[in-house]
JSON list of C-alpha atoms in Angstrom, two decimals:
[
{"chain": "A", "resi": 1, "resn": "MET", "atom": "CA", "xyz": [21.75, 64.72, 11.64]},
{"chain": "A", "resi": 2, "resn": "ASP", "atom": "CA", "xyz": [22.07, 63.10, 15.08]},
{"chain": "A", "resi": 3, "resn": "GLU", "atom": "CA", "xyz": [18.41, 62.05, 15.08]},
{"chain": "A", "resi": 4, "resn": "VAL", "atom": "CA", "xyz": [18.60, 60.46, 11.64]},
{"chain": "A", "resi": 5, "resn": "VAL", "atom": "CA", "xyz": [21.86, 58.65, 12.41]},
{"chain": "A", "resi": 6, "resn": "ALA", "atom": "CA", "xyz": [20.41, 57.36, 15.68]},
{"chain": "A", "resi": 7, "resn": "ALA", "atom": "CA", "xyz": [17.43, 56.00, 13.74]},
{"chain": "A", "resi": 8, "resn": "LEU", "atom": "CA", "xyz": [19.79, 54.42, 11.20]},
{"chain": "A", "resi": 9, "resn": "ARG", "atom": "CA", "xyz": [21.77, 52.76, 13.97]},
{"chain": "A", "resi": 10, "resn": "GLU", "atom": "CA", "xyz": [18.59, 51.39, 15.54]},
{"chain": "A", "resi": 11, "resn": "GLN", "atom": "CA", "xyz": [17.57, 49.96, 12.20]},
{"chain": "A", "resi": 12, "resn": "GLN", "atom": "CA", "xyz": [20.96, 48.37, 11.65]},
{"chain": "A", "resi": 13, "resn": "GLU", "atom": "CA", "xyz": [20.75, 46.77, 15.09]},
{"chain": "A", "resi": 14, "resn": "GLU", "atom": "CA", "xyz": [17.26, 45.41, 14.45]},
{"chain": "A", "resi": 15, "resn": "LEU", "atom": "CA", "xyz": [18.54, 43.57, 11.41]},
{"chain": "A", "resi": 16, "resn": "GLY", "atom": "CA", "xyz": [21.71, 42.56, 13.27]},
{"chain": "A", "resi": 17, "resn": "SER", "atom": "CA", "xyz": [19.68, 40.99, 16.08]},
{"chain": "A", "resi": 18, "resn": "LEU", "atom": "CA", "xyz": [18.23, 38.53, 13.57]},
{"chain": "A", "resi": 19, "resn": "LEU", "atom": "CA", "xyz": [21.46, 37.88, 11.70]},
{"chain": "A", "resi": 20, "resn": "ASP", "atom": "CA", "xyz": [23.35, 37.04, 14.91]},
{"chain": "A", "resi": 21, "resn": "GLY", "atom": "CA", "xyz": [21.31, 33.87, 15.36]},
{"chain": "A", "resi": 22, "resn": "LEU", "atom": "CA", "xyz": [21.34, 32.52, 11.81]},
{"chain": "A", "resi": 23, "resn": "ASP", "atom": "CA", "xyz": [22.86, 29.19, 10.80]},
{"chain": "A", "resi": 24, "resn": "ASP", "atom": "CA", "xyz": [24.02, 28.35, 7.26]},
{"chain": "A", "resi": 25, "resn": "ASP", "atom": "CA", "xyz": [20.50, 27.36, 6.21]},
{"chain": "A", "resi": 26, "resn": "GLY", "atom": "CA", "xyz": [19.19, 30.70, 7.43]},
{"chain": "A", "resi": 27, "resn": "TRP", "atom": "CA", "xyz": [21.77, 32.64, 5.43]},
{"chain": "A", "resi": 28, "resn": "ALA", "atom": "CA", "xyz": [20.85, 30.62, 2.35]},
{"chain": "A", "resi": 29, "resn": "ALA", "atom": "CA", "xyz": [17.08, 31.18, 2.76]},
{"chain": "A", "resi": 30, "resn": "PRO", "atom": "CA", "xyz": [15.35, 33.05, -0.09]},
{"chain": "A", "resi": 31, "resn": "SER", "atom": "CA", "xyz": [14.63, 36.66, 0.82]},
{"chain": "A", "resi": 32, "resn": "ARG", "atom": "CA", "xyz": [11.75, 38.81, -0.40]},
{"chain": "A", "resi": 33, "resn": "CYS", "atom": "CA", "xyz": [14.11, 40.13, -3.12]},
{"chain": "A", "resi": 34, "resn": "ALA", "atom": "CA", "xyz": [13.56, 37.90, -6.14]},
{"chain": "A", "resi": 35, "resn": "GLY", "atom": "CA", "xyz": [16.64, 35.74, -6.78]},
{"chain": "A", "resi": 36, "resn": "TRP", "atom": "CA", "xyz": [18.49, 36.91, -3.67]},
{"chain": "A", "resi": 37, "resn": "THR", "atom": "CA", "xyz": [19.17, 34.91, -0.54]},
{"chain": "A", "resi": 38, "resn": "VAL", "atom": "CA", "xyz": [19.44, 36.47, 2.90]},
{"chain": "A", "resi": 39, "resn": "CYS", "atom": "CA", "xyz": [23.21, 36.45, 2.43]},
{"chain": "A", "resi": 40, "resn": "ASP", "atom": "CA", "xyz": [22.84, 38.32, -0.88]},
{"chain": "A", "resi": 41, "resn": "VAL", "atom": "CA", "xyz": [20.75, 41.05, 0.76]},
{"chain": "A", "resi": 42, "resn": "VAL", "atom": "CA", "xyz": [23.25, 41.54, 3.57]},
{"chain": "A", "resi": 43, "resn": "LEU", "atom": "CA", "xyz": [26.13, 41.55, 1.08]},
{"chain": "A", "resi": 44, "resn": "HIS", "atom": "CA", "xyz": [24.32, 44.30, -0.86]},
{"chain": "A", "resi": 45, "resn": "LEU", "atom": "CA", "xyz": [23.92, 46.34, 2.32]},
{"chain": "A", "resi": 46, "resn": "GLY", "atom": "CA", "xyz": [27.61, 45.95, 3.08]},
{"chain": "A", "resi": 47, "resn": "GLN", "atom": "CA", "xyz": [28.57, 47.05, -0.42]},
{"chain": "A", "resi": 48, "resn": "THR", "atom": "CA", "xyz": [26.30, 50.09, -0.39]},
{"chain": "A", "resi": 49, "resn": "ASN", "atom": "CA", "xyz": [27.38, 51.02, 3.14]},
{"chain": "A", "resi": 50, "resn": "GLU", "atom": "CA", "xyz": [30.95, 51.12, 1.85]},
{"chain": "A", "resi": 51, "resn": "MET", "atom": "CA", "xyz": [29.86, 53.33, -1.03]},
{"chain": "A", "resi": 52, "resn": "ALA", "atom": "CA", "xyz": [28.10, 55.69, 1.38]},
{"chain": "A", "resi": 53, "resn": "ILE", "atom": "CA", "xyz": [31.18, 55.88, 3.61]},
{"chain": "A", "resi": 54, "resn": "ALA", "atom": "CA", "xyz": [33.24, 56.74, 0.54]},
{"chain": "A", "resi": 55, "resn": "SER", "atom": "CA", "xyz": [30.67, 59.39, -0.39]},
{"chain": "A", "resi": 56, "resn": "VAL", "atom": "CA", "xyz": [31.06, 61.13, 2.97]},
{"chain": "A", "resi": 57, "resn": "HIS", "atom": "CA", "xyz": [34.84, 61.12, 2.52]},
{"chain": "A", "resi": 58, "resn": "GLY", "atom": "CA", "xyz": [34.74, 62.36, -1.08]},
{"chain": "A", "resi": 59, "resn": "ARG", "atom": "CA", "xyz": [35.72, 59.02, -2.63]},
{"chain": "A", "resi": 60, "resn": "PHE", "atom": "CA", "xyz": [32.41, 57.80, -4.05]},
{"chain": "A", "resi": 61, "resn": "GLU", "atom": "CA", "xyz": [33.42, 57.53, -7.70]},
{"chain": "A", "resi": 62, "resn": "GLU", "atom": "CA", "xyz": [36.69, 55.80, -6.82]},
{"chain": "A", "resi": 63, "resn": "THR", "atom": "CA", "xyz": [34.97, 53.22, -4.61]},
{"chain": "A", "resi": 64, "resn": "ALA", "atom": "CA", "xyz": [32.11, 52.60, -7.04]},
{"chain": "A", "resi": 65, "resn": "ALA", "atom": "CA", "xyz": [34.65, 52.04, -9.82]},
{"chain": "A", "resi": 66, "resn": "ARG", "atom": "CA", "xyz": [36.62, 49.60, -7.66]},
{"chain": "A", "resi": 67, "resn": "LEU", "atom": "CA", "xyz": [33.53, 47.57, -6.80]},
{"chain": "A", "resi": 68, "resn": "ALA", "atom": "CA", "xyz": [32.42, 47.49, -10.44]},
{"chain": "A", "resi": 69, "resn": "GLN", "atom": "CA", "xyz": [35.86, 46.88, -11.95]},
{"chain": "A", "resi": 70, "resn": "GLY", "atom": "CA", "xyz": [35.64, 44.40, -14.82]},
{"chain": "A", "resi": 71, "resn": "LEU", "atom": "CA", "xyz": [31.84, 44.39, -14.96]},
{"chain": "A", "resi": 72, "resn": "PRO", "atom": "CA", "xyz": [30.01, 45.44, -18.15]},
{"chain": "A", "resi": 73, "resn": "PRO", "atom": "CA", "xyz": [28.12, 48.76, -18.04]},
{"chain": "A", "resi": 74, "resn": "ALA", "atom": "CA", "xyz": [24.73, 48.43, -16.37]},
{"chain": "A", "resi": 75, "resn": "ALA", "atom": "CA", "xyz": [21.54, 49.63, -18.05]},
{"chain": "A", "resi": 76, "resn": "ASN", "atom": "CA", "xyz": [20.12, 50.90, -14.75]},
{"chain": "A", "resi": 77, "resn": "VAL", "atom": "CA", "xyz": [20.74, 50.99, -11.00]},
{"chain": "A", "resi": 78, "resn": "ASP", "atom": "CA", "xyz": [18.94, 47.71, -10.32]},
{"chain": "A", "resi": 79, "resn": "GLU", "atom": "CA", "xyz": [21.00, 45.88, -12.92]},
{"chain": "A", "resi": 80, "resn": "GLY", "atom": "CA", "xyz": [24.17, 47.41, -11.51]},
{"chain": "A", "resi": 81, "resn": "VAL", "atom": "CA", "xyz": [23.58, 46.39, -7.89]},
{"chain": "A", "resi": 82, "resn": "ASP", "atom": "CA", "xyz": [22.54, 42.89, -8.98]},
{"chain": "A", "resi": 83, "resn": "ALA", "atom": "CA", "xyz": [25.84, 42.54, -10.85]},
{"chain": "A", "resi": 84, "resn": "LEU", "atom": "CA", "xyz": [27.80, 43.70, -7.80]},
{"chain": "A", "resi": 85, "resn": "VAL", "atom": "CA", "xyz": [26.11, 41.09, -5.63]},
{"chain": "A", "resi": 86, "resn": "ALA", "atom": "CA", "xyz": [26.53, 38.34, -8.23]},
{"chain": "A", "resi": 87, "resn": "ARG", "atom": "CA", "xyz": [30.23, 39.10, -8.46]},
{"chain": "A", "resi": 88, "resn": "GLU", "atom": "CA", "xyz": [30.82, 38.44, -4.75]},
{"chain": "A", "resi": 89, "resn": "ARG", "atom": "CA", "xyz": [28.16, 35.79, -4.25]},
{"chain": "A", "resi": 90, "resn": "GLY", "atom": "CA", "xyz": [29.55, 32.75, -2.50]},
{"chain": "A", "resi": 91, "resn": "LEU", "atom": "CA", "xyz": [31.51, 34.53, 0.21]},
{"chain": "A", "resi": 92, "resn": "PRO", "atom": "CA", "xyz": [31.22, 32.78, 3.59]},
{"chain": "A", "resi": 93, "resn": "PRO", "atom": "CA", "xyz": [28.23, 34.07, 5.60]},
{"chain": "A", "resi": 94, "resn": "ALA", "atom": "CA", "xyz": [30.54, 34.92, 8.50]},
{"chain": "A", "resi": 95, "resn": "ALA", "atom": "CA", "xyz": [32.58, 37.21, 6.25]},
{"chain": "A", "resi": 96, "resn": "VAL", "atom": "CA", "xyz": [29.44, 38.87, 4.87]},
{"chain": "A", "resi": 97, "resn": "HIS", "atom": "CA", "xyz": [28.08, 39.30, 8.39]},
{"chain": "A", "resi": 98, "resn": "GLU", "atom": "CA", "xyz": [31.28, 40.93, 9.61]},
{"chain": "A", "resi": 99, "resn": "ARG", "atom": "CA", "xyz": [31.40, 43.19, 6.57]},
{"chain": "A", "resi": 100, "resn": "TYR", "atom": "CA", "xyz": [27.86, 44.37, 7.30]},
{"chain": "A", "resi": 101, "resn": "ARG", "atom": "CA", "xyz": [28.60, 44.97, 11.00]},
{"chain": "A", "resi": 102, "resn": "ARG", "atom": "CA", "xyz": [31.84, 46.82, 10.32]},
{"chain": "A", "resi": 103, "resn": "SER", "atom": "CA", "xyz": [30.48, 48.97, 7.51]},
{"chain": "A", "resi": 104, "resn": "SER", "atom": "CA", "xyz": [27.33, 49.82, 9.46]},
{"chain": "A", "resi": 105, "resn": "ALA", "atom": "CA", "xyz": [29.30, 51.15, 12.42]},
{"chain": "A", "resi": 106, "resn": "GLU", "atom": "CA", "xyz": [31.77, 53.01, 10.20]},
{"chain": "A", "resi": 107, "resn": "LEU", "atom": "CA", "xyz": [28.96, 54.62, 8.24]},
{"chain": "A", "resi": 108, "resn": "CYS", "atom": "CA", "xyz": [27.26, 55.97, 11.35]},
{"chain": "A", "resi": 109, "resn": "GLU", "atom": "CA", "xyz": [30.57, 57.30, 12.65]},
{"chain": "A", "resi": 110, "resn": "ALA", "atom": "CA", "xyz": [31.29, 59.02, 9.32]},
{"chain": "A", "resi": 111, "resn": "LEU", "atom": "CA", "xyz": [27.83, 60.58, 9.13]},
{"chain": "A", "resi": 112, "resn": "ARG", "atom": "CA", "xyz": [27.96, 61.89, 12.70]},
{"chain": "A", "resi": 113, "resn": "SER", "atom": "CA", "xyz": [31.15, 63.79, 11.91]},
{"chain": "A", "resi": 114, "resn": "CYS", "atom": "CA", "xyz": [29.74, 65.28, 8.71]},
{"chain": "A", "resi": 115, "resn": "ASP", "atom": "CA", "xyz": [28.06, 68.68, 8.25]},
{"chain": "A", "resi": 116, "resn": "PRO", "atom": "CA", "xyz": [24.37, 67.82, 7.61]},
{"chain": "A", "resi": 117, "resn": "GLY", "atom": "CA", "xyz": [24.21, 70.29, 4.73]},
{"chain": "A", "resi": 118, "resn": "ALA", "atom": "CA", "xyz": [27.45, 69.23, 3.05]},
{"chain": "A", "resi": 119, "resn": "ARG", "atom": "CA", "xyz": [26.97, 68.15, -0.55]},
{"chain": "A", "resi": 120, "resn": "VAL", "atom": "CA", "xyz": [28.05, 64.58, -1.24]},
{"chain": "A", "resi": 121, "resn": "THR", "atom": "CA", "xyz": [27.93, 62.36, -4.31]},
{"chain": "A", "resi": 122, "resn": "TRP", "atom": "CA", "xyz": [25.49, 59.47, -4.53]},
{"chain": "A", "resi": 123, "resn": "VAL", "atom": "CA", "xyz": [23.98, 57.24, -7.20]},
{"chain": "A", "resi": 124, "resn": "ALA", "atom": "CA", "xyz": [21.41, 59.81, -8.34]},
{"chain": "A", "resi": 125, "resn": "GLY", "atom": "CA", "xyz": [23.82, 62.75, -8.15]},
{"chain": "A", "resi": 126, "resn": "GLU", "atom": "CA", "xyz": [24.70, 65.22, -5.42]},
{"chain": "A", "resi": 127, "resn": "LEU", "atom": "CA", "xyz": [22.61, 65.48, -2.26]},
{"chain": "A", "resi": 128, "resn": "ALA", "atom": "CA", "xyz": [22.94, 66.75, 1.30]},
{"chain": "A", "resi": 129, "resn": "ALA", "atom": "CA", "xyz": [24.75, 64.49, 3.75]},
{"chain": "A", "resi": 130, "resn": "GLN", "atom": "CA", "xyz": [21.64, 64.34, 5.94]},
{"chain": "A", "resi": 131, "resn": "THR", "atom": "CA", "xyz": [19.61, 63.17, 2.94]},
{"chain": "A", "resi": 132, "resn": "LEU", "atom": "CA", "xyz": [22.21, 60.46, 2.34]},
{"chain": "A", "resi": 133, "resn": "ALA", "atom": "CA", "xyz": [21.79, 59.36, 5.95]},
{"chain": "A", "resi": 134, "resn": "THR", "atom": "CA", "xyz": [18.02, 59.19, 5.51]},
{"chain": "A", "resi": 135, "resn": "THR", "atom": "CA", "xyz": [18.43, 57.29, 2.26]},
{"chain": "A", "resi": 136, "resn": "ARG", "atom": "CA", "xyz": [20.59, 54.73, 4.07]},
{"chain": "A", "resi": 137, "resn": "LEU", "atom": "CA", "xyz": [17.96, 54.46, 6.80]},
{"chain": "A", "resi": 138, "resn": "ALA", "atom": "CA", "xyz": [15.28, 53.83, 4.18]},
{"chain": "A", "resi": 139, "resn": "GLU", "atom": "CA", "xyz": [17.31, 51.18, 2.36]},
{"chain": "A", "resi": 140, "resn": "THR", "atom": "CA", "xyz": [18.28, 49.41, 5.57]},
{"chain": "A", "resi": 141, "resn": "TRP", "atom": "CA", "xyz": [14.63, 49.37, 6.66]},
{"chain": "A", "resi": 142, "resn": "ILE", "atom": "CA", "xyz": [13.53, 48.01, 3.29]},
{"chain": "A", "resi": 143, "resn": "HIS", "atom": "CA", "xyz": [16.08, 45.21, 3.35]},
{"chain": "A", "resi": 144, "resn": "THR", "atom": "CA", "xyz": [15.43, 44.41, 7.00]},
{"chain": "A", "resi": 145, "resn": "GLY", "atom": "CA", "xyz": [11.91, 43.59, 5.86]},
{"chain": "A", "resi": 146, "resn": "ASP", "atom": "CA", "xyz": [13.27, 41.53, 2.97]},
{"chain": "A", "resi": 147, "resn": "VAL", "atom": "CA", "xyz": [15.33, 39.44, 5.39]},
{"chain": "A", "resi": 148, "resn": "PHE", "atom": "CA", "xyz": [12.61, 39.13, 8.04]},
{"chain": "A", "resi": 149, "resn": "HIS", "atom": "CA", "xyz": [10.22, 37.95, 5.32]},
{"chain": "A", "resi": 150, "resn": "ALA", "atom": "CA", "xyz": [12.39, 34.85, 4.82]},
{"chain": "A", "resi": 151, "resn": "PHE", "atom": "CA", "xyz": [11.44, 33.73, 8.32]},
{"chain": "A", "resi": 152, "resn": "GLY", "atom": "CA", "xyz": [7.80, 34.80, 8.37]},
{"chain": "A", "resi": 153, "resn": "ARG", "atom": "CA", "xyz": [8.55, 37.82, 10.53]},
{"chain": "A", "resi": 154, "resn": "THR", "atom": "CA", "xyz": [7.85, 41.56, 10.24]},
{"chain": "A", "resi": 155, "resn": "PRO", "atom": "CA", "xyz": [10.19, 44.35, 11.41]},
{"chain": "A", "resi": 156, "resn": "GLU", "atom": "CA", "xyz": [9.06, 46.83, 14.01]},
{"chain": "A", "resi": 157, "resn": "ALA", "atom": "CA", "xyz": [7.07, 49.76, 12.61]},
{"chain": "A", "resi": 158, "resn": "GLY", "atom": "CA", "xyz": [8.47, 52.51, 14.83]},
{"chain": "A", "resi": 159, "resn": "ASP", "atom": "CA", "xyz": [8.78, 56.26, 14.76]},
{"chain": "A", "resi": 160, "resn": "ARG", "atom": "CA", "xyz": [11.90, 56.09, 12.63]},
{"chain": "A", "resi": 161, "resn": "LEU", "atom": "CA", "xyz": [9.51, 55.61, 9.71]},
{"chain": "A", "resi": 162, "resn": "TRP", "atom": "CA", "xyz": [8.84, 59.37, 9.99]},
{"chain": "A", "resi": 163, "resn": "HIS", "atom": "CA", "xyz": [12.19, 60.05, 8.37]},
{"chain": "A", "resi": 164, "resn": "ILE", "atom": "CA", "xyz": [11.44, 57.59, 5.57]},
{"chain": "A", "resi": 165, "resn": "ALA", "atom": "CA", "xyz": [7.98, 59.01, 4.91]},
{"chain": "A", "resi": 166, "resn": "ARG", "atom": "CA", "xyz": [9.42, 62.51, 4.80]},
{"chain": "A", "resi": 167, "resn": "LEU", "atom": "CA", "xyz": [12.13, 61.37, 2.38]},
{"chain": "A", "resi": 168, "resn": "ALA", "atom": "CA", "xyz": [9.44, 59.91, 0.11]},
{"chain": "A", "resi": 169, "resn": "TRP", "atom": "CA", "xyz": [7.57, 63.23, 0.18]},
{"chain": "A", "resi": 170, "resn": "ARG", "atom": "CA", "xyz": [10.67, 65.36, -0.43]},
{"chain": "A", "resi": 171, "resn": "SER", "atom": "CA", "xyz": [11.83, 63.08, -3.25]},
{"chain": "A", "resi": 172, "resn": "LEU", "atom": "CA", "xyz": [8.65, 63.48, -5.30]},
{"chain": "A", "resi": 173, "resn": "PRO", "atom": "CA", "xyz": [10.17, 66.06, -7.72]},
{"chain": "A", "resi": 174, "resn": "TYR", "atom": "CA", "xyz": [13.03, 63.62, -8.38]},
{"chain": "A", "resi": 175, "resn": "ALA", "atom": "CA", "xyz": [10.62, 60.71, -8.83]},
{"chain": "A", "resi": 176, "resn": "PHE", "atom": "CA", "xyz": [8.54, 62.67, -11.36]},
{"chain": "A", "resi": 177, "resn": "ALA", "atom": "CA", "xyz": [11.60, 63.94, -13.25]},
{"chain": "A", "resi": 178, "resn": "ARG", "atom": "CA", "xyz": [13.06, 60.43, -13.37]},
{"chain": "A", "resi": 179, "resn": "ASP", "atom": "CA", "xyz": [9.92, 59.32, -15.19]},
{"chain": "A", "resi": 180, "resn": "GLY", "atom": "CA", "xyz": [9.86, 62.35, -17.49]},
{"chain": "A", "resi": 181, "resn": "ARG", "atom": "CA", "xyz": [6.79, 63.89, -15.85]},
{"chain": "A", "resi": 182, "resn": "THR", "atom": "CA", "xyz": [6.06, 67.28, -14.31]},
{"chain": "A", "resi": 183, "resn": "MET", "atom": "CA", "xyz": [4.21, 67.87, -11.05]},
{"chain": "A", "resi": 184, "resn": "THR", "atom": "CA", "xyz": [1.12, 70.09, -11.25]},
{"chain": "A", "resi": 185, "resn": "GLY", "atom": "CA", "xyz": [1.94, 71.64, -7.88]},
{"chain": "A", "resi": 186, "resn": "PRO", "atom": "CA", "xyz": [2.87, 70.83, -4.28]},
{"chain": "A", "resi": 187, "resn": "VAL", "atom": "CA", "xyz": [1.76, 67.55, -2.71]},
{"chain": "A", "resi": 188, "resn": "ALA", "atom": "CA", "xyz": [0.67, 67.11, 0.90]},
{"chain": "A", "resi": 189, "resn": "PHE", "atom": "CA", "xyz": [0.99, 63.89, 2.87]},
{"chain": "A", "resi": 190, "resn": "ARG", "atom": "CA", "xyz": [-1.48, 63.46, 5.74]},
{"chain": "A", "resi": 191, "resn": "LEU", "atom": "CA", "xyz": [-0.33, 60.25, 7.38]},
{"chain": "A", "resi": 192, "resn": "VAL", "atom": "CA", "xyz": [-0.93, 58.38, 10.63]},
{"chain": "A", "resi": 193, "resn": "GLY", "atom": "CA", "xyz": [2.21, 57.10, 12.34]},
{"chain": "A", "resi": 194, "resn": "PRO", "atom": "CA", "xyz": [2.53, 53.70, 14.06]},
{"chain": "A", "resi": 195, "resn": "GLY", "atom": "CA", "xyz": [1.68, 55.30, 17.40]},
{"chain": "A", "resi": 196, "resn": "GLY", "atom": "CA", "xyz": [-1.41, 57.05, 16.07]},
{"chain": "A", "resi": 197, "resn": "ASP", "atom": "CA", "xyz": [0.26, 60.46, 15.71]},
{"chain": "A", "resi": 198, "resn": "ALA", "atom": "CA", "xyz": [-0.50, 62.71, 12.75]},
{"chain": "A", "resi": 199, "resn": "TRP", "atom": "CA", "xyz": [2.46, 63.00, 10.37]},
{"chain": "A", "resi": 200, "resn": "ASP", "atom": "CA", "xyz": [1.73, 65.94, 8.09]},
{"chain": "A", "resi": 201, "resn": "PHE", "atom": "CA", "xyz": [4.03, 67.13, 5.33]},
{"chain": "A", "resi": 202, "resn": "ASP", "atom": "CA", "xyz": [3.45, 70.39, 3.38]},
{"chain": "A", "resi": 203, "resn": "ASP", "atom": "CA", "xyz": [0.61, 72.86, 3.86]},
{"chain": "A", "resi": 204, "resn": "ASP", "atom": "CA", "xyz": [-3.16, 72.84, 3.34]},
{"chain": "A", "resi": 205, "resn": "ASP", "atom": "CA", "xyz": [-2.90, 74.66, -0.01]},
{"chain": "A", "resi": 206, "resn": "ALA", "atom": "CA", "xyz": [-1.33, 71.73, -1.89]},
{"chain": "A", "resi": 207, "resn": "PRO", "atom": "CA", "xyz": [-3.63, 70.73, -4.78]},
{"chain": "A", "resi": 208, "resn": "THR", "atom": "CA", "xyz": [-2.79, 67.03, -4.33]},
{"chain": "A", "resi": 209, "resn": "ARG", "atom": "CA", "xyz": [-3.15, 65.21, -1.04]},
{"chain": "A", "resi": 210, "resn": "ILE", "atom": "CA", "xyz": [-2.27, 61.66, 0.00]},
{"chain": "A", "resi": 211, "resn": "THR", "atom": "CA", "xyz": [-3.82, 60.29, 3.19]},
{"chain": "A", "resi": 212, "resn": "GLY", "atom": "CA", "xyz": [-3.48, 57.05, 5.08]},
{"chain": "A", "resi": 213, "resn": "ASP", "atom": "CA", "xyz": [-1.15, 54.91, 7.15]},
{"chain": "A", "resi": 214, "resn": "ALA", "atom": "CA", "xyz": [2.52, 55.91, 7.22]},
{"chain": "A", "resi": 215, "resn": "LEU", "atom": "CA", "xyz": [3.66, 52.28, 7.08]},
{"chain": "A", "resi": 216, "resn": "ASP", "atom": "CA", "xyz": [1.58, 51.76, 3.95]},
{"chain": "A", "resi": 217, "resn": "LEU", "atom": "CA", "xyz": [3.17, 54.82, 2.35]},
{"chain": "A", "resi": 218, "resn": "CYS", "atom": "CA", "xyz": [6.67, 53.60, 3.18]},
{"chain": "A", "resi": 219, "resn": "MET", "atom": "CA", "xyz": [5.91, 50.15, 1.80]},
{"chain": "A", "resi": 220, "resn": "VAL", "atom": "CA", "xyz": [4.61, 51.64, -1.46]},
{"chain": "A", "resi": 221, "resn": "ALA", "atom": "CA", "xyz": [7.59, 54.00, -1.71]},
{"chain": "A", "resi": 222, "resn": "SER", "atom": "CA", "xyz": [9.95, 51.05, -1.24]},
{"chain": "A", "resi": 223, "resn": "ARG", "atom": "CA", "xyz": [8.20, 49.08, -3.99]},
{"chain": "A", "resi": 224, "resn": "ARG", "atom": "CA", "xyz": [7.27, 46.29, -1.60]},
{"chain": "A", "resi": 225, "resn": "THR", "atom": "CA", "xyz": [3.51, 46.60, -2.05]},
{"chain": "A", "resi": 226, "resn": "SER", "atom": "CA", "xyz": [1.04, 48.12, -4.48]},
{"chain": "A", "resi": 227, "resn": "PRO", "atom": "CA", "xyz": [-1.03, 51.19, -3.57]},
{"chain": "A", "resi": 228, "resn": "ASP", "atom": "CA", "xyz": [-4.13, 49.12, -4.35]},
{"chain": "A", "resi": 229, "resn": "GLU", "atom": "CA", "xyz": [-3.19, 46.74, -1.53]},
{"chain": "A", "resi": 230, "resn": "THR", "atom": "CA", "xyz": [-3.18, 49.54, 1.06]},
{"chain": "A", "resi": 231, "resn": "GLY", "atom": "CA", "xyz": [-5.62, 52.01, 2.55]},
{"chain": "A", "resi": 232, "resn": "LEU", "atom": "CA", "xyz": [-3.85, 54.99, 1.00]},
{"chain": "A", "resi": 233, "resn": "ARG", "atom": "CA", "xyz": [-6.12, 57.52, -0.67]},
{"chain": "A", "resi": 234, "resn": "GLY", "atom": "CA", "xyz": [-5.28, 60.38, -3.00]},
{"chain": "A", "resi": 235, "resn": "GLU", "atom": "CA", "xyz": [-7.08, 63.53, -4.05]},
{"chain": "A", "resi": 236, "resn": "GLY", "atom": "CA", "xyz": [-6.07, 66.09, -6.65]},
{"chain": "A", "resi": 237, "resn": "PRO", "atom": "CA", "xyz": [-4.52, 66.24, -10.11]},
{"chain": "A", "resi": 238, "resn": "ASP", "atom": "CA", "xyz": [-1.34, 64.30, -9.31]},
{"chain": "A", "resi": 239, "resn": "ALA", "atom": "CA", "xyz": [-2.74, 61.76, -6.85]},
{"chain": "A", "resi": 240, "resn": "ALA", "atom": "CA", "xyz": [-2.52, 58.70, -9.10]},
{"chain": "A", "resi": 241, "resn": "ALA", "atom": "CA", "xyz": [0.94, 59.65, -10.36]},
{"chain": "A", "resi": 242, "resn": "VAL", "atom": "CA", "xyz": [2.25, 60.23, -6.83]},
{"chain": "A", "resi": 243, "resn": "LEU", "atom": "CA", "xyz": [1.18, 56.77, -5.71]},
{"chain": "A", "resi": 244, "resn": "GLU", "atom": "CA", "xyz": [2.66, 55.28, -8.86]},
{"chain": "A", "resi": 245, "resn": "LEU", "atom": "CA", "xyz": [6.02, 57.09, -8.72]},
{"chain": "A", "resi": 246, "resn": "VAL", "atom": "CA", "xyz": [6.78, 57.75, -5.04]},
{"chain": "A", "resi": 247, "resn": "ARG", "atom": "CA", "xyz": [10.10, 56.18, -4.04]},
{"chain": "A", "resi": 248, "resn": "THR", "atom": "CA", "xyz": [12.87, 56.35, -1.45]},
{"chain": "A", "resi": 249, "resn": "TRP", "atom": "CA", "xyz": [15.76, 55.06, -3.57]},
{"chain": "A", "resi": 250, "resn": "ALA", "atom": "CA", "xyz": [17.50, 55.92, -6.81]}
]
């Protein structure tokens, strides 16, 4: 847990280092998320940080209900989070910034004090606390890129991507089930990390294998690029489906 939380904190700080220098025009700049400004993205992170804190403390449903109070039922997760952001859109950037900073620190503190194997409630159901921490790392990394994109910049591709790539690999059964499909068998990832290291997940007996750059895999899993726009390659019966369905979020 300590390693994942440390990676999460580093990711939060990378985004924070950009936010600290923004003026009002910067906060209002369009992000990579269609229809969302930089301020909207950071507001979303603050909201979901608060939900994750509540999850660790056994109050997820209560907090989610409070945030969504008065909103019509959402057809899916994306529609739901968009409604939450729309509801609070217009808050002063300084207030959104402080909410993000406060919730980020509180989330890391809560996760550090939590048993890594403890079962907690999240959007897609119950999961281990350490998986929740990794999910928050993945989402913070994704949205750091969304914010950096507004200013023609790219976040650092560091070793913390290992946790995100592993989450994508471990979440494949969920991704297939979510789409009503069944995996033929185990899947192996043979990836190259940003430093040139081999990042291998699963064993050599897996009938399906995905190879390529770890950053490419994380970008595909975060729905920020298409597999066809990367150097990722797949072999085996489920290769095309894996590249289509792989994800790191609910």
